[in-house]
GROMACS .gro file of C-alpha atoms in nm:
model
   48
    1UNK     CA    1  -2.172  -0.329  -0.530
    2UNK     CA    2  -2.215  -0.680  -0.398
    3UNK     CA    3  -2.144  -0.789  -0.041
    4UNK     CA    4  -1.844  -0.991  -0.166
    5UNK     CA    5  -1.659  -0.670  -0.255
    6UNK     CA    6  -1.683  -0.521   0.093
    7UNK     CA    7  -1.389  -0.538   0.333
    8UNK     CA    8  -1.412  -0.767   0.635
    9UNK     CA    9  -1.423  -0.478   0.883
   10UNK     CA   10  -1.737  -0.344   0.712
   11UNK     CA   11  -1.890  -0.693   0.720
   12UNK     CA   12  -1.823  -0.704   1.094
   13UNK     CA   13  -1.994  -0.367   1.137
   14UNK     CA   14  -2.300  -0.504   0.954
   15UNK     CA   15  -2.288  -0.821   1.165
   16UNK     CA   16  -2.281  -0.622   1.491
   17UNK     CA   17  -2.567  -0.398   1.381
   18UNK     CA   18  -2.779  -0.701   1.290
   19UNK     CA   19  -2.701  -0.871   1.621
   20UNK     CA   20  -2.803  -0.554   1.806
   21UNK     CA   21  -3.135  -0.577   1.621
   22UNK     CA   22  -3.192  -0.926   1.766
   23UNK     CA   23  -3.100  -1.124   1.452
   24UNK     CA   24  -2.978  -1.476   1.521
   25UNK     CA   25  -2.605  -1.534   1.484
   26UNK     CA   26  -2.661  -1.755   1.180
   27UNK     CA   27  -2.890  -1.506   1.003
   28UNK     CA   28  -2.671  -1.206   1.086
   29UNK     CA   29  -2.360  -1.387   0.961
   30UNK     CA   30  -2.528  -1.477   0.635
   31UNK     CA   31  -2.665  -1.127   0.578
   32UNK     CA   32  -2.324  -0.976   0.655
   33UNK     CA   33  -2.155  -1.201   0.401
   34UNK     CA   34  -1.967  -1.409   0.657
   35UNK     CA   35  -1.991  -1.781   0.709
   36UNK     CA   36  -2.076  -1.898   1.059
   37UNK     CA   37  -1.733  -2.048   1.127
   38UNK     CA   38  -1.565  -1.721   1.028
   39UNK     CA   39  -1.802  -1.531   1.258
   40UNK     CA   40  -1.730  -1.762   1.550
   41UNK     CA   41  -1.356  -1.722   1.488
   42UNK     CA   42  -1.387  -1.342   1.489
   43UNK     CA   43  -1.586  -1.350   1.813
   44UNK     CA   44  -1.339  -1.583   1.981
   45UNK     CA   45  -1.044  -1.368   1.873
   46UNK     CA   46  -1.207  -1.054   2.014
   47UNK     CA   47  -1.264  -1.226   2.352
   48UNK     CA   48  -0.892  -1.302   2.393
   0.00000   0.00000   0.00000
């Protein structure tokens, strides 16, 4: 199964795991199947 067929909440889980392993935001976003703007939007929404 490709990363494009995974739900957004699973992509976020992958993103968080990669960030915990000291990946850069850009690399973690890419590996999780999210674009950087989408990642920033998710982070900003969680802060509010």
